[in-house]
Short mmCIF file of C-alpha atoms and ligand atoms in Angstrom, two decimals:
data_model
loop_
_atom_site.label_atom_id
_atom_site.label_comp_id
_atom_site.label_asym_id
_atom_site.label_seq_id
_atom_site.Cartn_x
_atom_site.Cartn_y
_atom_site.Cartn_z
CA MET I 1 17.04 -7.42 9.40
CA LYS I 2 20.50 -5.94 8.97
CA PRO I 3 20.18 -2.22 7.82
CA LEU I 4 21.61 -1.26 4.26
CA SER I 5 24.21 1.45 4.32
CA SER I 6 23.32 4.67 2.86
CA LYS I 7 25.97 4.06 0.09
CA ALA I 8 23.92 0.70 -0.85
CA PHE I 9 20.79 2.64 -0.85
CA ASP I 10 22.09 5.30 -2.77
CA ALA I 11 23.26 3.51 -5.50
CA VAL I 12 20.49 1.06 -5.54
CA THR I 13 18.16 3.99 -5.45
CA GLN I 14 19.70 5.79 -8.40
CA LEU I 15 19.61 2.19 -10.61
CA PHE I 16 15.73 2.30 -10.09
CA GLU I 17 15.34 5.86 -10.78
CA SER I 18 17.65 6.02 -14.20
CA VAL I 19 15.38 2.85 -15.51
CA SER I 20 11.64 3.99 -14.00
CA GLY I 21 12.35 7.88 -13.46
CA ILE I 22 11.25 7.09 -9.54
CA LYS I 23 13.28 8.98 -7.00
CA LEU I 24 12.64 6.43 -3.62
CA ASN I 25 14.11 9.28 -1.05
CA GLN I 26 15.32 7.79 2.52
CA SER I 27 11.87 7.71 3.93
CA LYS I 28 11.86 4.58 1.95
CA GLN I 29 14.86 2.91 3.39
CA ALA I 30 12.96 0.43 5.13
CA LEU I 31 10.43 -0.49 2.52
CA VAL I 32 13.46 -0.85 -0.22
CA THR I 33 15.69 -3.04 2.41
CA GLY I 34 13.22 -5.11 3.42
CA ARG I 35 12.56 -5.87 -0.44
CA LEU I 36 15.75 -6.03 -1.16
CA GLN I 37 16.62 -8.50 1.69
CA ARG I 38 13.77 -10.92 0.09
CA LEU I 39 15.09 -11.02 -3.42
CA ALA I 40 18.79 -11.39 -1.80
CA ASN I 41 17.36 -14.49 -0.17
CA GLU I 42 15.50 -15.73 -3.01
CA ALA I 43 18.98 -15.07 -4.96
CA GLY I 44 20.44 -17.64 -2.23
CA GLU I 45 22.37 -14.79 -0.84
CA ASN I 46 21.77 -13.99 2.47
CA ASP I 47 24.46 -10.62 2.99
CA ILE I 48 21.98 -8.01 1.38
CA GLU I 49 25.17 -5.74 0.65
CA ALA I 50 26.82 -8.54 -0.85
CA TYR I 51 23.94 -8.91 -3.44
CA VAL I 52 23.31 -5.30 -4.18
CA ASP I 53 27.30 -5.10 -4.72
CA LYS I 54 26.88 -7.94 -7.01
CA LEU I 55 23.74 -6.51 -8.83
CA LEU I 56 25.83 -3.08 -9.36
CA ARG I 57 28.93 -4.36 -10.56
CA GLY I 58 26.80 -6.47 -13.25
CA GLY I 59 28.27 -9.95 -11.91
CA ALA I 60 24.25 -10.73 -11.57
CA PRO I 61 22.32 -12.40 -14.31
CA ALA I 62 20.17 -10.15 -16.30
CA GLN I 63 16.61 -11.05 -15.37
CA GLU I 64 17.79 -9.83 -11.54
CA MET I 65 17.63 -6.29 -12.70
CA THR I 66 13.74 -7.14 -13.77
CA ARG I 67 13.04 -8.67 -10.56
CA LEU I 68 14.44 -5.77 -8.85
CA ILE I 69 12.40 -3.20 -10.94
CA ASP I 70 9.05 -5.56 -10.07
CA ARG I 71 9.97 -5.42 -6.63
CA LEU I 72 10.58 -1.74 -6.06
CA THR I 73 7.43 -0.85 -7.77
CA THR I 74 4.39 -0.17 -6.00
CA ASN I 75 1.86 -1.81 -7.65
CA GLU I 76 -1.52 -1.11 -5.58
CA THR I 77 -4.48 -1.34 -7.53
CA TYR I 78 -8.54 -2.10 -7.36
CA PHE I 79 -11.29 -2.97 -9.61
CA PHE I 80 -13.16 0.19 -10.23
CA ARG I 81 -10.79 2.82 -7.89
CA GLU I 82 -12.04 6.05 -8.27
CA PRO I 83 -15.40 5.36 -9.38
CA GLN I 84 -16.22 9.16 -10.89
CA HIS I 85 -13.82 8.06 -14.00
CA TYR I 86 -15.84 5.28 -14.91
CA ASN I 87 -19.21 7.36 -14.69
CA ASP I 88 -17.30 9.59 -17.18
CA LEU I 89 -16.56 7.20 -19.30
CA ALA I 90 -20.14 5.09 -19.03
CA ASP I 91 -21.26 8.55 -20.31
CA ARG I 92 -18.96 8.87 -22.89
CA LEU I 93 -19.72 5.34 -24.27
CA ALA I 94 -23.73 6.27 -24.00
CA ASP I 95 -23.38 9.09 -26.38
CA LEU I 96 -20.89 7.47 -28.80
CA PRO I 97 -22.56 7.49 -32.28
CA PRO I 98 -22.97 4.01 -33.55
CA GLY I 99 -20.19 2.43 -35.34
CA GLN I 100 -17.90 5.06 -34.39
CA GLU I 101 -14.60 2.79 -32.99
CA PHE I 102 -13.51 3.72 -29.13
CA LYS I 103 -10.21 2.83 -27.93
CA VAL I 104 -9.05 2.99 -24.37
CA TRP I 105 -5.14 2.73 -22.69
CA SER I 106 -4.50 1.68 -18.76
CA ALA I 107 -1.33 3.50 -19.46
CA ALA I 108 0.13 2.31 -15.56
CA SER I 109 -2.07 -0.90 -15.58
CA SER I 110 -0.04 -2.67 -12.80
CA SER I 111 -1.74 -6.14 -12.17
CA GLY I 112 -4.85 -5.06 -14.83
CA GLU I 113 -8.14 -4.87 -12.71
CA GLU I 114 -8.40 -0.79 -14.27
CA ALA I 115 -8.11 -2.07 -17.61
CA TYR I 116 -10.69 -5.17 -16.65
CA SER I 117 -13.19 -2.43 -15.08
CA ALA I 118 -12.77 -0.43 -18.04
CA ALA I 119 -13.75 -3.52 -20.27
CA MET I 120 -16.43 -4.46 -18.46
CA LEU I 121 -18.33 -1.44 -19.08
CA MET I 122 -17.36 -1.46 -22.93
CA SER I 123 -18.43 -5.23 -23.08
CA ASP I 124 -21.73 -4.02 -21.55
CA LEU I 125 -22.23 -0.61 -22.94
CA LEU I 126 -20.90 -1.70 -26.97
CA GLY I 127 -21.32 -5.16 -26.71
CA PRO I 128 -19.22 -8.01 -26.01
CA ARG I 129 -17.64 -8.11 -29.52
CA GLY I 130 -18.61 -4.34 -30.21
CA GLU I 131 -21.89 -5.24 -31.54
CA ALA I 132 -22.84 -1.72 -31.12
CA ALA I 133 -19.48 -0.08 -31.40
CA PRO I 134 -16.08 -1.80 -31.94
CA TRP I 135 -13.63 -1.27 -28.90
CA GLN I 136 -10.11 -2.08 -28.55
CA ILE I 137 -8.22 -1.77 -24.84
CA ILE I 138 -4.70 -1.82 -23.65
CA GLY I 139 -2.72 -1.93 -20.48
CA THR I 140 1.11 -0.82 -19.95
CA ASP I 141 3.13 -1.71 -17.35
CA LEU I 142 6.59 -0.98 -16.69
CA SER I 143 6.82 -4.44 -14.09
CA THR I 144 6.81 -7.36 -16.59
CA ALA I 145 5.35 -9.20 -13.21
CA MET I 146 2.61 -7.09 -13.17
CA VAL I 147 1.95 -7.83 -16.82
CA ASP I 148 1.68 -11.31 -16.26
CA THR I 149 -0.37 -11.42 -13.40
CA ALA I 150 -2.60 -8.89 -15.51
CA ARG I 151 -2.69 -11.53 -18.54
CA ARG I 152 -3.58 -14.05 -16.10
CA GLY I 153 -6.48 -12.41 -14.53
CA LEU I 154 -6.74 -13.83 -11.52
CA TYR I 155 -7.57 -12.02 -7.95
CA PRO I 156 -7.94 -12.16 -4.62
CA MET I 157 -11.95 -11.56 -4.21
CA GLU I 158 -11.13 -8.48 -1.86
CA ARG I 159 -9.67 -6.86 -4.60
CA ALA I 160 -13.62 -7.32 -6.48
CA ARG I 161 -15.46 -5.49 -3.77
CA MET I 162 -16.49 -2.87 -5.83
CA VAL I 163 -17.35 -4.42 -8.90
CA PRO I 164 -21.12 -4.18 -9.11
CA PRO I 165 -22.75 -7.16 -8.28
CA GLU I 166 -24.44 -7.48 -11.77
CA TYR I 167 -20.80 -7.47 -13.88
CA LEU I 168 -19.46 -9.64 -10.71
CA LYS I 169 -21.84 -12.15 -11.97
CA ARG I 170 -21.29 -11.66 -16.05
CA PHE I 171 -17.64 -11.03 -15.89
CA CYS I 172 -16.04 -12.93 -12.37
CA LEU I 173 -16.03 -16.40 -12.12
CA LYS I 174 -15.69 -17.76 -8.81
CA GLY I 175 -12.68 -19.70 -7.89
CA GLN I 176 -13.04 -22.96 -7.18
CA GLY I 177 -10.86 -25.71 -5.64
CA THR I 178 -6.86 -24.36 -5.22
CA GLN I 179 -8.73 -20.83 -6.33
CA THR I 180 -10.96 -20.47 -3.53
CA GLY I 181 -11.49 -17.02 -2.59
CA GLN I 182 -10.27 -16.01 -6.13
CA VAL I 183 -12.04 -14.58 -9.26
CA LEU I 184 -11.05 -15.53 -12.67
CA MET I 185 -12.05 -12.85 -15.54
CA THR I 186 -14.13 -14.53 -18.18
CA ARG I 187 -12.22 -15.87 -21.09
CA GLU I 188 -14.30 -13.53 -23.13
CA LEU I 189 -13.28 -10.56 -21.22
CA ARG I 190 -9.54 -11.90 -20.89
CA ALA I 191 -9.33 -12.29 -24.54
CA ARG I 192 -10.53 -8.74 -24.98
CA VAL I 193 -7.68 -7.06 -23.33
CA ARG I 194 -4.16 -6.81 -24.61
CA PHE I 195 -1.28 -6.44 -22.02
CA GLU I 196 2.36 -5.02 -22.88
CA ALA I 197 5.12 -4.20 -21.04
CA ALA I 198 6.23 -0.40 -21.42
CA ASN I 199 8.04 2.38 -19.95
CA LEU I 200 6.56 5.85 -19.64
CA MET I 201 9.57 6.79 -19.45
CA GLN I 202 10.82 6.00 -22.82
CA PRO I 203 9.45 6.77 -26.07
CA MET I 204 5.61 4.55 -26.71
CA PRO I 205 5.89 1.30 -28.85
CA GLU I 206 5.29 2.26 -32.40
CA TRP I 207 2.17 -0.18 -32.34
CA LEU I 208 0.37 1.97 -29.93
CA PRO I 209 -2.77 4.05 -31.54
CA LYS I 210 -4.39 7.09 -30.63
CA PHE I 211 -6.94 6.58 -27.82
CA ASP I 212 -9.98 8.20 -27.19
CA VAL I 213 -9.54 7.85 -22.90
CA ILE I 214 -6.02 7.33 -21.14
CA PHE I 215 -6.13 6.00 -17.79
CA LEU I 216 -3.00 7.73 -16.25
CA ARG I 217 -3.57 7.63 -12.49
CA ASN I 218 -1.72 7.21 -9.08
CA VAL I 219 1.93 6.72 -11.16
CA LEU I 220 2.70 10.52 -11.29
CA ILE I 221 3.06 10.73 -7.52
CA TYR I 222 5.75 8.76 -7.72
CA PHE I 223 8.22 11.15 -10.26
CA ASP I 224 9.26 14.94 -9.75
CA ASN I 225 7.75 17.84 -11.69
CA PRO I 226 10.48 17.21 -14.62
CA ALA I 227 9.44 13.61 -15.15
CA LYS I 228 5.82 14.36 -14.76
CA THR I 229 6.09 16.72 -17.15
CA GLU I 230 7.94 14.62 -19.60
CA ILE I 231 5.41 11.73 -19.46
CA VAL I 232 2.15 13.39 -19.49
CA ARG I 233 3.56 15.10 -22.81
CA ARG I 234 4.63 11.82 -24.26
CA VAL I 235 1.27 10.52 -23.27
CA LEU I 236 -0.93 13.74 -24.60
CA GLY I 237 1.24 12.49 -27.89
CA GLN I 238 -1.25 9.26 -28.00
CA LEU I 239 -4.53 10.90 -27.03
CA LYS I 240 -6.94 11.93 -30.08
CA PRO I 241 -7.76 15.36 -30.40
CA ASP I 242 -10.97 15.29 -28.83
CA GLY I 243 -9.69 12.32 -26.21
CA VAL I 244 -9.87 12.45 -22.24
CA LEU I 245 -6.96 11.68 -20.00
CA TYR I 246 -7.97 10.89 -16.59
CA THR I 247 -5.27 11.46 -13.46
CA GLY I 248 -5.50 10.25 -10.09
CA HIS I 249 -7.63 12.05 -7.72
CA ALA I 250 -4.13 13.11 -5.55
CA GLU I 251 -2.57 13.81 -8.75
CA SER I 252 -2.43 17.11 -10.06
CA LEU I 253 -1.17 18.39 -13.40
CA SER I 254 -1.80 22.11 -12.65
CA ASN I 255 1.37 24.22 -12.88
CA LEU I 256 3.27 22.52 -14.98
CA GLY I 257 2.95 24.36 -18.18
CA LEU I 258 1.24 21.09 -20.00
CA PRO I 259 -1.28 22.04 -22.97
CA VAL I 260 -3.98 20.34 -21.14
CA ARG I 261 -7.15 21.52 -20.12
CA VAL I 262 -9.34 20.96 -16.97
CA LEU I 263 -12.90 19.26 -17.76
CA THR I 264 -13.97 18.36 -14.45
CA THR I 265 -12.00 17.08 -11.19
CA ALA I 266 -8.99 14.45 -12.91
CA VAL I 267 -10.63 14.52 -16.18
CA HIS I 268 -8.39 16.67 -19.16
CA GLY I 269 -8.67 17.08 -22.52
CA HIS I 270 -6.18 18.72 -24.68
CA ALA I 271 -5.88 22.39 -24.19
C1 SAM X 301 0.13 2.57 -7.90
S1 SAM X 301 0.29 1.82 -9.41
C2 SAM X 301 -1.51 2.16 -10.43
C3 SAM X 301 -2.33 1.40 -11.01
C4 SAM X 301 -3.62 1.84 -11.17
N1 SAM X 301 -3.04 2.92 -12.55
C5 SAM X 301 -4.67 2.47 -10.47
O1 SAM X 301 -4.65 4.23 -10.32
O2 SAM X 301 -5.42 1.76 -9.43
C6 SAM X 301 1.33 2.41 -10.03
C7 SAM X 301 1.71 1.33 -11.48
O3 SAM X 301 2.87 2.15 -12.00
C8 SAM X 301 3.71 1.64 -12.85
N2 SAM X 301 4.99 2.51 -13.36
C9 SAM X 301 5.81 3.02 -12.37
N3 SAM X 301 6.31 3.68 -13.06
C10 SAM X 301 6.68 3.30 -14.17
C11 SAM X 301 7.01 3.59 -15.78
N4 SAM X 301 7.79 4.67 -15.56
N5 SAM X 301 6.42 3.62 -16.80
C12 SAM X 301 5.51 2.39 -16.61
N6 SAM X 301 4.36 2.07 -15.57
C13 SAM X 301 5.51 2.90 -14.33
C14 SAM X 301 3.84 0.68 -11.60
O4 SAM X 301 4.58 -0.17 -11.78
C15 SAM X 301 2.86 0.26 -11.15
O5 SAM X 301 2.05 -1.03 -11.31
#
């Protein structure tokens, strides 16, 4: 593979940062080159420099920018990742007064596994139609391709290895025929989870409600401190006064001057 010139690398990563807020440094050169080369080939352009040049001069169709953003984000996720948060959520649901509404937001939902995991718990503990207490779950992500995947709710079987066996039986359909080796979320579960595109670097959409629990996990690692602070402040604006914010266990909010207090590891409340 032809290496990408540092001029083109800088131009593409700056463009990506201006949209997503994420800085990709030189250590990501090989990764960026590989992903751009594939995009270029798909666009019928073998020369990666020519592809980048066209994109930067605005000579490419608008959807090519969306494709670039989709490809440069890192979307790794799986069901019931970092299970301590799901244990914490289960405790909160068990303590919920009957009839009290409960809302959850998966704020960088990627392909949707995080939101569906929470939905399984809520369906189990609050009732599939909110019989014990009404519940709502929303997943948002910058990548429109990921939002589409999340809405489809169809996953390779190995992503579901952490789903408790009882939940696998209740909420996951085993793929057959062309879907062998995959699991499909049941229609009922899919109907309960709303996925939309939203950029955490921009003001949040008007329709977004206030939440009891917000998952903001494994996304802050991609941002520098000023961007991280901006995002967390914005997300806290969507958290109810006694709500909780979950961050990834590798992500720290300390020393950023944020109005949060740590309740337990990677679980935060308003200060
Ligand atoms: C590694 S995934 C994390 C998925 C899930 N939260 C988890 O912990 O498994 C990070 C996600 O953050 C999304 N993301 C990156 N920048 C974003 C931004 N500015 N606004 C919204 N989502 C963003 C990416 O598209 C990607 O799907």
